[in-house]
Coordinates of C-alpha atoms in Angstrom, one line a residue:
Chain Z
X1 CA -21.9 -26.2 18.0
X2 CA -22.5 -22.5 17.5
X3 CA -20.3 -20.0 15.7
X4 CA -19.6 -18.2 19.0
X5 CA -18.3 -21.4 20.5
X6 CA -15.9 -21.9 17.6
X7 CA -14.7 -18.3 18.0
X8 CA -14.1 -19.0 21.7
X9 CA -12.2 -22.2 21.0
X10 CA -10.0 -20.5 18.3
X11 CA -9.3 -17.6 20.7
X12 CA -8.0 -20.0 23.3
X13 CA -6.0 -22.0 20.8
X14 CA -4.4 -19.0 19.2
X15 CA -3.7 -17.3 22.5
X16 CA -1.8 -20.3 23.8
X17 CA -0.5 -21.9 20.7
X18 CA 1.0 -19.3 18.5
X19 CA 4.7 -18.8 19.4
X20 CA 5.3 -15.4 18.0
X21 CA 2.1 -13.9 19.5
X22 CA 3.2 -15.3 22.9
X23 CA 6.7 -13.9 22.5
X24 CA 5.2 -10.4 21.9
X25 CA 2.5 -10.8 24.6
X26 CA -0.4 -10.4 22.1
X27 CA -3.8 -11.5 23.5
X28 CA -6.9 -11.9 21.3
X29 CA -9.6 -10.2 23.4
X30 CA -12.4 -10.1 20.8
X31 CA -13.0 -12.6 18.0
X32 CA -16.1 -11.9 16.1
X33 CA -17.2 -11.3 12.5
X34 CA -18.0 -7.7 13.1
X35 CA -14.7 -6.9 14.9
X36 CA -11.5 -8.4 16.3
X37 CA -9.4 -6.9 19.0
X38 CA -5.8 -7.7 20.2
X39 CA -4.3 -6.2 23.3
X40 CA -0.7 -6.2 24.5
X41 CA 1.3 -4.5 27.2
X42 CA 4.4 -2.4 26.8
X43 CA 7.6 -4.5 27.3
X44 CA 11.1 -3.2 26.9
X45 CA 11.9 -6.0 24.4
X46 CA 9.4 -4.5 22.0
X47 CA 11.6 -1.4 21.6
X48 CA 12.8 -0.5 18.2
X49 CA 14.9 2.5 18.8
X50 CA 16.5 2.5 22.3
X51 CA 17.1 6.2 22.4
X52 CA 13.4 6.9 21.9
X53 CA 11.7 4.0 23.7
X54 CA 9.0 3.5 21.1
X55 CA 7.6 0.3 19.6
X56 CA 9.5 -1.3 16.7
X57 CA 7.5 -0.8 13.5
X58 CA 7.4 -4.5 13.1
X59 CA 5.5 -4.9 16.4
X60 CA 2.8 -2.6 15.1
X61 CA 2.6 -4.4 11.8
X62 CA 2.4 -7.8 13.6
X63 CA -0.4 -6.6 15.9
X64 CA -2.4 -5.2 12.9
X65 CA -1.8 -8.4 10.9
X66 CA -3.1 -10.6 13.8
X67 CA -6.2 -8.4 14.3
X68 CA -7.0 -8.4 10.6
X69 CA -6.4 -12.2 10.4
X70 CA -8.7 -12.8 13.3
X71 CA -11.6 -10.9 11.9
X72 CA -11.0 -12.5 8.5
X73 CA -11.1 -15.9 10.2
X74 CA -14.3 -15.1 11.9
X75 CA -15.8 -14.2 8.5
X76 CA -14.7 -17.5 7.0
X77 CA -16.3 -19.4 9.9
X78 CA -19.4 -17.4 9.8
X79 CA -20.0 -18.7 6.2
X80 CA -19.7 -22.3 7.3
X81 CA -22.7 -24.4 7.9
X82 CA -20.8 -27.4 9.0
X83 CA -18.9 -26.4 12.2
X84 CA -17.1 -29.8 12.8
X85 CA -13.5 -29.3 13.9
X86 CA -12.3 -30.9 10.6
X87 CA -14.2 -28.4 8.5
X88 CA -13.2 -25.4 10.6
X89 CA -9.5 -26.5 10.6
X90 CA -9.6 -27.0 6.8
X91 CA -11.2 -23.6 6.2
X92 CA -8.8 -21.8 8.6
X93 CA -5.8 -23.4 6.9
X94 CA -6.7 -21.5 3.7
X95 CA -6.3 -18.2 5.5
X96 CA -3.1 -16.3 4.6
X97 CA -2.0 -12.7 4.3
X98 CA -1.6 -11.5 0.7
X99 CA -0.6 -7.9 1.5
X100 CA -0.4 -5.7 4.5
X101 CA 0.0 -2.0 4.7
X102 CA 0.8 0.0 7.8
X103 CA 0.5 3.8 8.1
X104 CA 2.4 5.0 11.2
X105 CA 0.7 8.1 12.6
X106 CA 2.4 8.7 16.0
X107 CA 5.4 7.2 17.9
X108 CA 4.4 3.9 19.6
X109 CA 4.4 5.0 23.2
X110 CA 2.1 3.7 25.9
X111 CA 1.5 1.2 28.7
X112 CA -1.1 -0.9 26.8
X113 CA -1.9 -1.2 23.1
X114 CA -5.1 -2.1 21.5
X115 CA -5.4 -3.3 17.9
X116 CA -8.8 -3.5 16.3
X117 CA -10.0 -4.8 12.9
X118 CA -13.1 -4.7 10.8
X119 CA -13.8 -6.3 7.4
X120 CA -14.4 -3.9 4.6
X121 CA -14.6 -6.5 1.8
X122 CA -15.8 -10.0 2.3
X123 CA -15.9 -12.6 -0.3
X124 CA -15.5 -16.4 -0.8
X125 CA -11.9 -16.0 -1.9
X126 CA -10.5 -12.7 -0.6
X127 CA -11.3 -10.5 2.4
X128 CA -10.0 -7.0 2.9
X129 CA -9.7 -5.6 6.5
X130 CA -8.9 -2.2 8.1
X131 CA -7.1 -2.0 11.4
X132 CA -6.2 0.6 13.9
X133 CA -3.7 0.7 16.8
X134 CA -4.3 2.9 19.8
X135 CA -2.7 3.1 23.2
X136 CA -4.5 3.1 26.6
X137 CA -5.0 6.8 26.4
X138 CA -6.9 6.5 23.1
X139 CA -4.0 8.0 21.1
X140 CA -4.1 6.7 17.6
X141 CA -0.7 5.2 16.7
X142 CA -1.3 3.4 13.3
X143 CA -3.7 2.5 10.6
X144 CA -3.5 -0.7 8.6
X145 CA -5.1 -2.3 5.6
X146 CA -4.7 -6.0 4.7
X147 CA -5.9 -8.4 2.0
X148 CA -6.3 -12.0 3.0
X149 CA -6.8 -15.2 1.0
X150 CA -9.8 -16.8 2.6
X151 CA -10.9 -19.6 0.3
Chain M
X1 CA 35.9 10.1 9.9
X2 CA 34.7 8.6 6.7
X3 CA 31.1 7.6 5.8
X4 CA 32.0 3.9 5.8
X5 CA 33.2 4.2 9.4
X6 CA 29.9 5.8 10.4
X7 CA 28.1 3.0 8.7
X8 CA 30.2 0.4 10.6
X9 CA 29.7 2.1 13.9
X10 CA 25.9 2.3 13.4
X11 CA 25.8 -1.4 12.4
X12 CA 27.5 -2.4 15.6
X13 CA 25.3 -0.1 17.7
X14 CA 22.1 -1.2 16.1
X15 CA 23.0 -4.9 16.2
X16 CA 23.8 -4.8 19.9
X17 CA 21.4 -2.1 21.1
X18 CA 18.0 -2.5 19.5
X19 CA 16.0 -4.8 21.8
X20 CA 13.4 -6.0 19.3
X21 CA 15.9 -6.8 16.6
X22 CA 17.9 -8.9 19.1
X23 CA 14.7 -10.6 20.3
X24 CA 14.2 -11.8 16.7
X25 CA 17.8 -12.5 15.9
X26 CA 18.1 -9.9 13.2
X27 CA 21.7 -9.0 12.2
X28 CA 22.6 -6.1 9.9
X29 CA 25.1 -7.6 7.5
X30 CA 25.3 -4.7 5.0
X31 CA 24.9 -1.0 5.7
X32 CA 25.5 1.1 2.6
X33 CA 23.8 3.7 0.6
X34 CA 23.4 1.4 -2.4
X35 CA 22.0 -1.5 -0.4
X36 CA 21.2 -2.8 3.1
X37 CA 21.0 -6.4 4.1
X38 CA 19.6 -8.1 7.2
X39 CA 20.0 -11.8 8.0
X40 CA 18.3 -14.0 10.6
X41 CA 18.0 -17.7 11.3
X42 CA 14.9 -19.7 11.7
X43 CA 13.7 -20.0 15.3
X44 CA 10.6 -21.7 16.5
X45 CA 9.6 -18.6 18.4
X46 CA 9.1 -16.8 15.1
X47 CA 6.3 -19.1 14.1
X48 CA 3.0 -17.6 13.3
X49 CA 0.8 -20.6 12.6
X50 CA 1.9 -23.7 14.6
X51 CA 0.2 -26.1 12.3
X52 CA 2.2 -24.8 9.3
X53 CA 5.6 -23.8 10.8
X54 CA 5.9 -20.7 8.8
X55 CA 7.2 -17.2 9.8
X56 CA 4.6 -14.9 11.4
X57 CA 3.8 -12.1 8.9
X58 CA 4.9 -9.6 11.5
X59 CA 8.5 -11.1 11.4
X60 CA 8.6 -10.5 7.7
X61 CA 7.3 -7.0 8.0
X62 CA 9.8 -6.2 10.8
X63 CA 12.8 -7.5 8.8
X64 CA 11.7 -5.5 5.7
X65 CA 11.2 -2.4 7.8
X66 CA 14.7 -2.7 9.4
X67 CA 16.3 -3.3 6.0
X68 CA 14.6 -0.3 4.5
X69 CA 15.4 1.9 7.5
X70 CA 19.1 1.0 7.3
X71 CA 19.4 1.9 3.6
X72 CA 17.4 5.1 4.3
X73 CA 19.8 5.9 7.2
X74 CA 22.8 5.4 5.0
X75 CA 21.3 7.8 2.5
X76 CA 20.8 10.4 5.2
X77 CA 24.4 10.0 6.4
X78 CA 25.8 10.1 2.8
X79 CA 24.4 13.6 2.5
X80 CA 26.1 14.9 5.6
X81 CA 29.4 16.8 5.4
X82 CA 29.9 17.0 9.1
X83 CA 30.2 13.4 10.4
X84 CA 30.6 14.3 14.1
X85 CA 28.7 11.9 16.4
X86 CA 26.3 14.7 17.4
X87 CA 25.4 15.5 13.8
X88 CA 25.0 11.9 12.9
X89 CA 22.8 11.2 16.0
X90 CA 20.7 14.3 15.3
X91 CA 20.2 13.3 11.7
X92 CA 19.4 9.7 12.5
X93 CA 16.8 10.7 15.1
X94 CA 14.7 12.2 12.3
X95 CA 14.4 8.9 10.6
X96 CA 10.9 7.3 11.1
X97 CA 8.7 5.0 9.0
X98 CA 5.7 6.8 7.5
X99 CA 4.3 3.7 5.8
X100 CA 5.3 0.2 5.1
X101 CA 3.7 -2.3 2.6
X102 CA 4.4 -6.0 2.5
X103 CA 3.4 -8.3 -0.3
X104 CA 3.6 -11.9 0.8
X105 CA 4.5 -14.1 -2.1
X106 CA 5.3 -17.5 -0.5
X107 CA 5.0 -19.2 2.9
X108 CA 8.0 -18.1 5.1
X109 CA 9.9 -21.4 5.3
X110 CA 13.7 -21.8 5.5
X111 CA 16.7 -22.0 7.7
X112 CA 18.0 -18.6 7.1
X113 CA 16.3 -15.4 5.8
X114 CA 17.9 -12.5 4.0
X115 CA 16.2 -9.1 3.7
X116 CA 17.6 -6.6 1.2
X117 CA 16.7 -3.0 0.6
X118 CA 17.5 -0.3 -2.0
X119 CA 16.4 3.3 -2.2
X120 CA 14.1 4.2 -5.1
X121 CA 13.5 7.8 -4.1
X122 CA 15.9 9.9 -2.2
X123 CA 15.2 13.4 -1.0
X124 CA 16.0 15.7 1.8
X125 CA 12.7 15.1 3.6
X126 CA 11.4 11.7 2.4
X127 CA 13.0 8.5 1.1
X128 CA 11.2 5.5 -0.5
X129 CA 12.8 2.1 -0.4
X130 CA 12.0 -1.3 -1.9
X131 CA 12.8 -4.5 -0.1
X132 CA 12.8 -8.2 -0.7
X133 CA 12.9 -11.3 1.6
X134 CA 14.5 -14.5 0.4
X135 CA 15.4 -17.7 2.2
X136 CA 18.8 -19.5 2.0
X137 CA 17.7 -21.3 -1.1
X138 CA 17.0 -18.1 -2.9
X139 CA 13.2 -18.6 -2.7
X140 CA 11.5 -15.2 -2.9
X141 CA 9.2 -14.9 0.2
X142 CA 8.1 -11.3 0.2
X143 CA 8.3 -7.8 -1.4
X144 CA 8.1 -4.6 0.5
X145 CA 7.9 -0.9 -0.1
X146 CA 8.3 1.8 2.6
X147 CA 8.3 5.6 2.9
X148 CA 10.6 7.1 5.5
X149 CA 10.8 10.6 7.0
X150 CA 14.5 11.5 6.7
X151 CA 14.8 15.2 7.4
Chain V
X1 CA -7.9 37.6 3.5
X2 CA -9.3 34.7 5.5
X3 CA -8.4 31.0 5.0
X4 CA -11.9 30.3 3.8
X5 CA -11.5 32.8 1.0
X6 CA -8.3 31.2 -0.1
X7 CA -10.0 27.8 -0.1
X8 CA -12.8 29.3 -2.2
X9 CA -10.3 30.8 -4.7
X10 CA -8.4 27.6 -5.0
X11 CA -11.6 25.6 -5.6
X12 CA -12.5 27.9 -8.4
X13 CA -9.1 27.8 -9.9
X14 CA -8.7 24.1 -9.7
X15 CA -12.2 23.4 -11.0
X16 CA -11.6 25.5 -14.1
X17 CA -7.9 25.2 -14.6
X18 CA -6.9 21.5 -14.2
X19 CA -7.2 19.8 -17.6
X20 CA -7.4 16.2 -16.4
X21 CA -10.0 16.9 -13.8
X22 CA -12.1 18.7 -16.4
X23 CA -11.7 15.9 -18.8
X24 CA -13.1 13.5 -16.2
X25 CA -15.8 15.9 -15.0
X26 CA -14.4 16.2 -11.4
X27 CA -15.7 19.0 -9.4
X28 CA -14.3 20.1 -6.0
X29 CA -17.5 20.6 -3.8
X30 CA -15.8 20.9 -0.4
X31 CA -12.3 22.4 0.3
X32 CA -11.6 22.5 4.0
X33 CA -9.0 21.4 6.4
X34 CA -11.4 18.9 8.1
X35 CA -12.7 17.4 4.9
X36 CA -12.5 17.6 1.1
X37 CA -15.2 16.4 -1.3
X38 CA -15.1 15.7 -5.1
X39 CA -18.2 14.9 -7.2
X40 CA -18.5 13.6 -10.7
X41 CA -21.3 12.1 -12.8
X42 CA -21.2 8.9 -14.7
X43 CA -20.0 9.3 -18.3
X44 CA -19.6 6.5 -20.8
X45 CA -16.0 7.6 -21.5
X46 CA -15.1 6.7 -17.9
X47 CA -15.8 3.0 -18.6
X48 CA -13.0 0.6 -18.1
X49 CA -14.5 -2.7 -19.1
X50 CA -17.2 -2.2 -21.8
X51 CA -18.9 -5.6 -21.1
X52 CA -19.5 -4.6 -17.5
X53 CA -20.1 -0.8 -17.7
X54 CA -18.1 0.0 -14.6
X55 CA -15.6 2.8 -13.8
X56 CA -12.0 2.3 -14.9
X57 CA -9.9 1.7 -11.8
X58 CA -7.8 4.7 -12.8
X59 CA -10.8 7.0 -12.6
X60 CA -11.4 5.9 -9.0
X61 CA -7.7 6.4 -8.2
X62 CA -7.7 9.8 -9.8
X63 CA -10.7 10.9 -7.8
X64 CA -9.3 9.7 -4.5
X65 CA -5.9 11.4 -5.3
X66 CA -7.6 14.7 -6.0
X67 CA -9.7 14.5 -2.8
X68 CA -6.7 13.7 -0.7
X69 CA -4.7 16.4 -2.4
X70 CA -7.3 19.0 -1.7
X71 CA -7.6 18.2 2.0
X72 CA -3.8 18.2 2.2
X73 CA -3.6 21.6 0.5
X74 CA -6.2 22.9 3.0
X75 CA -3.9 21.7 5.8
X76 CA -0.9 23.5 4.3
X77 CA -2.8 26.7 3.9
X78 CA -4.3 26.5 7.4
X79 CA -0.8 26.6 8.8
X80 CA 0.1 29.8 6.9
X81 CA -0.1 33.2 8.6
X82 CA 0.7 35.1 5.5
X83 CA -2.1 34.5 3.0
X84 CA -0.7 36.6 0.2
X85 CA -1.2 35.0 -3.3
X86 CA 2.6 34.6 -3.6
X87 CA 2.9 32.7 -0.3
X88 CA -0.1 30.5 -1.0
X89 CA 1.1 29.7 -4.5
X90 CA 4.6 28.9 -3.2
X91 CA 3.3 26.6 -0.5
X92 CA 0.9 24.8 -2.8
X93 CA 3.7 24.2 -5.3
X94 CA 5.4 22.0 -2.7
X95 CA 2.4 19.7 -2.7
X96 CA 3.0 16.4 -4.4
X97 CA 1.8 12.8 -4.0
X98 CA 4.4 10.4 -2.6
X99 CA 2.2 7.3 -2.7
X100 CA -1.4 6.4 -3.2
X101 CA -3.1 3.2 -2.4
X102 CA -6.6 2.2 -3.6
X103 CA -8.7 -0.7 -2.2
X104 CA -11.5 -1.5 -4.6
X105 CA -14.5 -2.8 -2.7
X106 CA -17.3 -2.9 -5.2
X107 CA -17.7 -2.4 -9.0
X108 CA -17.9 1.3 -9.8
X109 CA -21.5 1.6 -10.8
X110 CA -23.8 4.6 -10.3
X111 CA -25.1 7.9 -11.6
X112 CA -23.0 10.2 -9.4
X113 CA -19.8 9.5 -7.5
X114 CA -18.6 11.3 -4.3
X115 CA -15.0 11.1 -3.1
X116 CA -14.3 12.4 0.4
X117 CA -11.0 12.8 2.2
X118 CA -9.7 13.5 5.7
X119 CA -6.2 14.0 7.1
X120 CA -5.0 11.3 9.4
X121 CA -1.4 12.6 9.9
X122 CA -0.6 16.3 9.5
X123 CA 3.0 17.6 9.7
X124 CA 5.1 20.3 8.3
X125 CA 6.7 18.0 5.7
X126 CA 4.3 15.1 5.1
X127 CA 0.6 14.6 5.4
X128 CA -1.3 11.3 5.2
X129 CA -4.9 11.2 4.1
X130 CA -7.7 8.6 3.9
X131 CA -10.3 8.7 1.2
X132 CA -13.6 7.0 0.3
X133 CA -15.6 6.7 -2.9
X134 CA -19.3 6.2 -2.7
X135 CA -22.1 6.4 -5.3
X136 CA -25.3 8.4 -5.1
X137 CA -27.0 5.5 -3.3
X138 CA -24.3 5.5 -0.6
X139 CA -22.7 2.3 -1.8
X140 CA -19.1 2.2 -0.8
X141 CA -17.0 1.6 -3.9
X142 CA -13.4 2.2 -2.8
X143 CA -11.1 3.2 0.0
X144 CA -7.8 5.1 -0.4
X145 CA -4.8 6.1 1.6
X146 CA -2.2 8.6 0.3
X147 CA 1.0 10.2 1.5
X148 CA 1.7 13.8 0.3
X149 CA 4.8 15.9 0.5
X150 CA 3.6 19.2 1.9
X151 CA 6.7 21.2 2.8
Chain P
X1 CA -6.1 -21.6 -31.4
X2 CA -2.9 -20.8 -29.7
X3 CA -2.4 -18.6 -26.6
X4 CA -0.5 -16.0 -28.6
X5 CA -3.5 -15.6 -30.9
X6 CA -5.8 -15.0 -27.9
X7 CA -3.4 -12.4 -26.6
X8 CA -3.4 -10.8 -30.0
X9 CA -7.2 -10.7 -30.2
X10 CA -7.5 -9.3 -26.7
X11 CA -5.0 -6.6 -27.5
X12 CA -7.0 -5.5 -30.5
X13 CA -10.3 -5.7 -28.6
X14 CA -9.0 -3.8 -25.6
X15 CA -7.2 -1.2 -27.6
X16 CA -10.3 -0.4 -29.6
X17 CA -13.1 -1.1 -27.1
X18 CA -12.2 0.3 -23.8
X19 CA -13.4 3.9 -23.6
X20 CA -11.3 5.2 -20.8
X21 CA -8.1 3.8 -22.3
X22 CA -9.0 5.4 -25.6
X23 CA -9.7 8.7 -23.9
X24 CA -6.2 8.7 -22.4
X25 CA -4.5 7.4 -25.5
X26 CA -3.3 4.2 -23.9
X27 CA -2.1 1.5 -26.3
X28 CA -1.3 -2.1 -25.3
X29 CA 2.0 -2.8 -27.0
X30 CA 2.9 -6.1 -25.4
X31 CA 0.4 -8.7 -24.0
X32 CA 2.3 -11.8 -22.7
X33 CA 2.4 -13.8 -19.6
X34 CA 6.0 -12.7 -18.9
X35 CA 5.4 -9.1 -19.4
X36 CA 2.8 -6.5 -20.4
X37 CA 3.5 -3.0 -21.9
X38 CA 1.4 0.0 -22.4
X39 CA 2.4 3.2 -24.2
X40 CA 0.9 6.6 -24.4
X41 CA 1.9 10.0 -25.7
X42 CA 1.9 13.3 -23.8
X43 CA -1.3 15.2 -24.3
X44 CA -2.2 18.5 -22.6
X45 CA -5.5 17.0 -21.4
X46 CA -3.5 14.6 -19.1
X47 CA -2.1 17.5 -17.1
X48 CA -2.8 17.5 -13.4
X49 CA -1.2 20.7 -12.3
X50 CA -1.3 23.4 -15.0
X51 CA 1.5 25.5 -13.5
X52 CA 3.9 22.5 -13.7
X53 CA 2.8 20.6 -16.8
X54 CA 3.1 17.2 -15.3
X55 CA 0.9 14.1 -15.6
X56 CA -2.1 13.9 -13.2
X57 CA -1.4 11.2 -10.6
X58 CA -4.5 9.4 -11.8
X59 CA -3.1 9.0 -15.3
X60 CA -0.1 7.3 -13.8
X61 CA -2.3 5.0 -11.7
X62 CA -4.5 4.2 -14.6
X63 CA -1.6 3.2 -16.8
X64 CA -0.1 1.0 -14.1
X65 CA -3.4 -0.6 -13.4
X66 CA -3.9 -1.4 -17.1
X67 CA -0.4 -2.8 -17.5
X68 CA -0.9 -5.0 -14.4
X69 CA -4.3 -6.1 -15.5
X70 CA -3.0 -7.2 -18.9
X71 CA -0.2 -9.3 -17.5
X72 CA -2.7 -10.8 -15.0
X73 CA -5.1 -11.6 -17.9
X74 CA -2.3 -13.3 -19.8
X75 CA -1.6 -15.4 -16.8
X76 CA -5.2 -16.4 -16.5
X77 CA -5.3 -17.4 -20.2
X78 CA -2.0 -19.2 -20.0
X79 CA -3.6 -21.6 -17.5
X80 CA -6.6 -22.4 -19.8
X81 CA -6.6 -25.6 -21.9
X82 CA -9.8 -24.7 -23.7
X83 CA -9.3 -21.5 -25.6
X84 CA -12.8 -21.1 -27.0
X85 CA -14.0 -17.6 -27.0
X86 CA -16.7 -18.5 -24.4
X87 CA -14.1 -19.9 -22.0
X88 CA -11.7 -17.0 -22.5
X89 CA -14.5 -14.4 -22.0
X90 CA -15.8 -16.2 -18.9
X91 CA -12.3 -16.3 -17.4
X92 CA -11.4 -12.7 -18.2
X93 CA -14.7 -11.5 -16.7
X94 CA -13.4 -12.8 -13.3
X95 CA -10.5 -10.4 -13.5
X96 CA -10.8 -7.4 -11.2
X97 CA -8.4 -5.2 -9.3
X98 CA -8.4 -5.7 -5.5
X99 CA -5.9 -3.1 -4.6
X100 CA -3.4 -0.9 -6.4
X101 CA -0.5 1.0 -4.9
X102 CA 1.4 3.7 -6.8
X103 CA 4.8 5.2 -5.6
X104 CA 5.5 8.4 -7.4
X105 CA 9.2 8.8 -7.9
X106 CA 9.6 11.8 -10.2
X107 CA 7.3 14.4 -11.8
X108 CA 5.5 12.9 -14.8
X109 CA 7.3 14.8 -17.6
X110 CA 8.0 13.4 -21.1
X111 CA 6.8 13.0 -24.7
X112 CA 6.0 9.3 -24.4
X113 CA 5.3 7.1 -21.5
X114 CA 5.9 3.4 -21.1
X115 CA 4.2 1.3 -18.4
X116 CA 5.5 -2.3 -17.9
X117 CA 4.2 -5.0 -15.7
X118 CA 5.4 -8.5 -14.5
X119 CA 3.6 -11.0 -12.3
X120 CA 5.3 -11.6 -8.9
X121 CA 2.6 -14.0 -7.5
X122 CA 0.5 -16.2 -9.7
X123 CA -2.3 -18.3 -8.4
X124 CA -5.7 -19.7 -9.3
X125 CA -7.5 -17.1 -7.3
X126 CA -5.2 -14.1 -6.9
X127 CA -2.3 -12.6 -8.9
X128 CA 0.1 -9.9 -7.7
X129 CA 1.9 -7.7 -10.2
X130 CA 4.6 -5.1 -10.1
X131 CA 4.6 -2.2 -12.5
X132 CA 6.9 0.6 -13.6
X133 CA 6.4 3.8 -15.5
X134 CA 9.2 5.4 -17.5
X135 CA 9.3 8.2 -20.1
X136 CA 11.0 8.0 -23.5
X137 CA 14.3 9.0 -22.0
X138 CA 14.2 6.1 -19.6
X139 CA 13.5 8.3 -16.6
X140 CA 11.7 6.3 -13.9
X141 CA 8.5 8.1 -13.0
X142 CA 6.6 5.6 -10.8
X143 CA 6.4 2.2 -9.3
X144 CA 3.3 0.2 -8.8
X145 CA 2.0 -3.0 -7.1
X146 CA -1.4 -4.5 -7.6
X147 CA -3.4 -7.4 -6.4
X148 CA -6.0 -8.9 -8.8
X149 CA -8.8 -11.4 -8.4
X150 CA -8.2 -13.9 -11.2
X151 CA -10.5 -16.8 -10.5

């Protein structure tokens, strides 16, 4: 099996099997070691402040954390020689968020939101990622930085 | 009207009128200038990783952001002399999260979760808060720090 | 007087009149609203760990804070219509760091170090900046994010 | 050799052998796994802004990073059974700062400054610490949070 196939399988599994991501409508649309991408549509249930109709800050943080986690996962898998399901599962289980920082730049308004992530530090124990959230017009809503345990 | 009454009214309004908080089951249980508290019960839909049955990191971030926002709001209101609904609403509208940092200490397991927040820097323009998330056993799950625009 | 002249004057003043920056050998080499740049040479006194001969983490943080502060200052000044020394001084006095985050990517080795900063959120009260530290070979040593009070 | 003896030796070594800490006048005054403490006196060379006579933000960040690093080091050593100089040195060499966040609460004024640190997450690979900076009057100047690679 190739790495790309593993990425594809994990995308399907995570898109269909992670309750909170489904609740929020998050879809992984890119799962690679260079970049991860998450997309989700506006839904009224994602509103934080009802008088302003903007995304709850927690939705933004959740989307950035998922995007960062996906690109960190891809970096773990890319370092594996054995791509058996057991090895992949065991490696992915070690993935956890150590810290996550979100910088809110603009109110979260839009019809569709796109979170992207890249790895800025990759190691056998810890990975650091940077994320961005834009809406469908390309307006930049938030920046994120996260540190993940990966080994 | 007294400040306490305003806090009580905002608690009721925010508990019943903020869609994302209702979706996640967040309840404001303390709204004061010294401290804010949010409580929520475990629900399967809050799961991040289905193989581990732990809270999604975004749920933790959302709870910490709400707790910090409540104590920051209480600090805005405490500085108001005029407590008319118009003044309160106008003041609260200025509240927005500038940045939020979450440090994940332990897996988010438990039956009930309690997020608390205190203000560590209070000003006319910016407030900084510190938050903690514990479960019903008192296990410390996460720390948070947030900066809010308040004026 | 033009904005560029004010930037030039502040560069000279800050390069010659800020004790800690002089102690560390920091030089402002670009002071503009699009971008700020700080340069400094390796000196043994900047060593953190003597067995490894790498920059102390505090040196990196200080350089990033200065670069972010300069670009934030340029954004304050760019919004001024009155560029009299009194107005500029009064405006600059409001500038202070609210929070600063540094992500260390690689050991701080090199002969010369270059810190750059851009503004990612600009407002009348708060500015948010992103910074990077590279060495003379272009190796990326650190990322930074900072929030400044500007009004 | 006991752990306490190792802590004492490292205190002496770090207080006399780390150039940047000496330049700034930092002294480790407590080196334990429960808590670390750093003290330093006001010196004009630590001034950031000459018109305000307050500590440069980089000095605060450096003091917090040192305090966090010391308590993280104590936690590494506390987990060692073999306390031979080679093992201690090898273990301490793995210590490096992954990220450091500083929240500036008040202007850095005072005659003496005290930075303290505690560990909030301790593991075999990563440790997270929280730090505070006070002056001699007990005024709280800054908060910090840092993540360290420890294994």
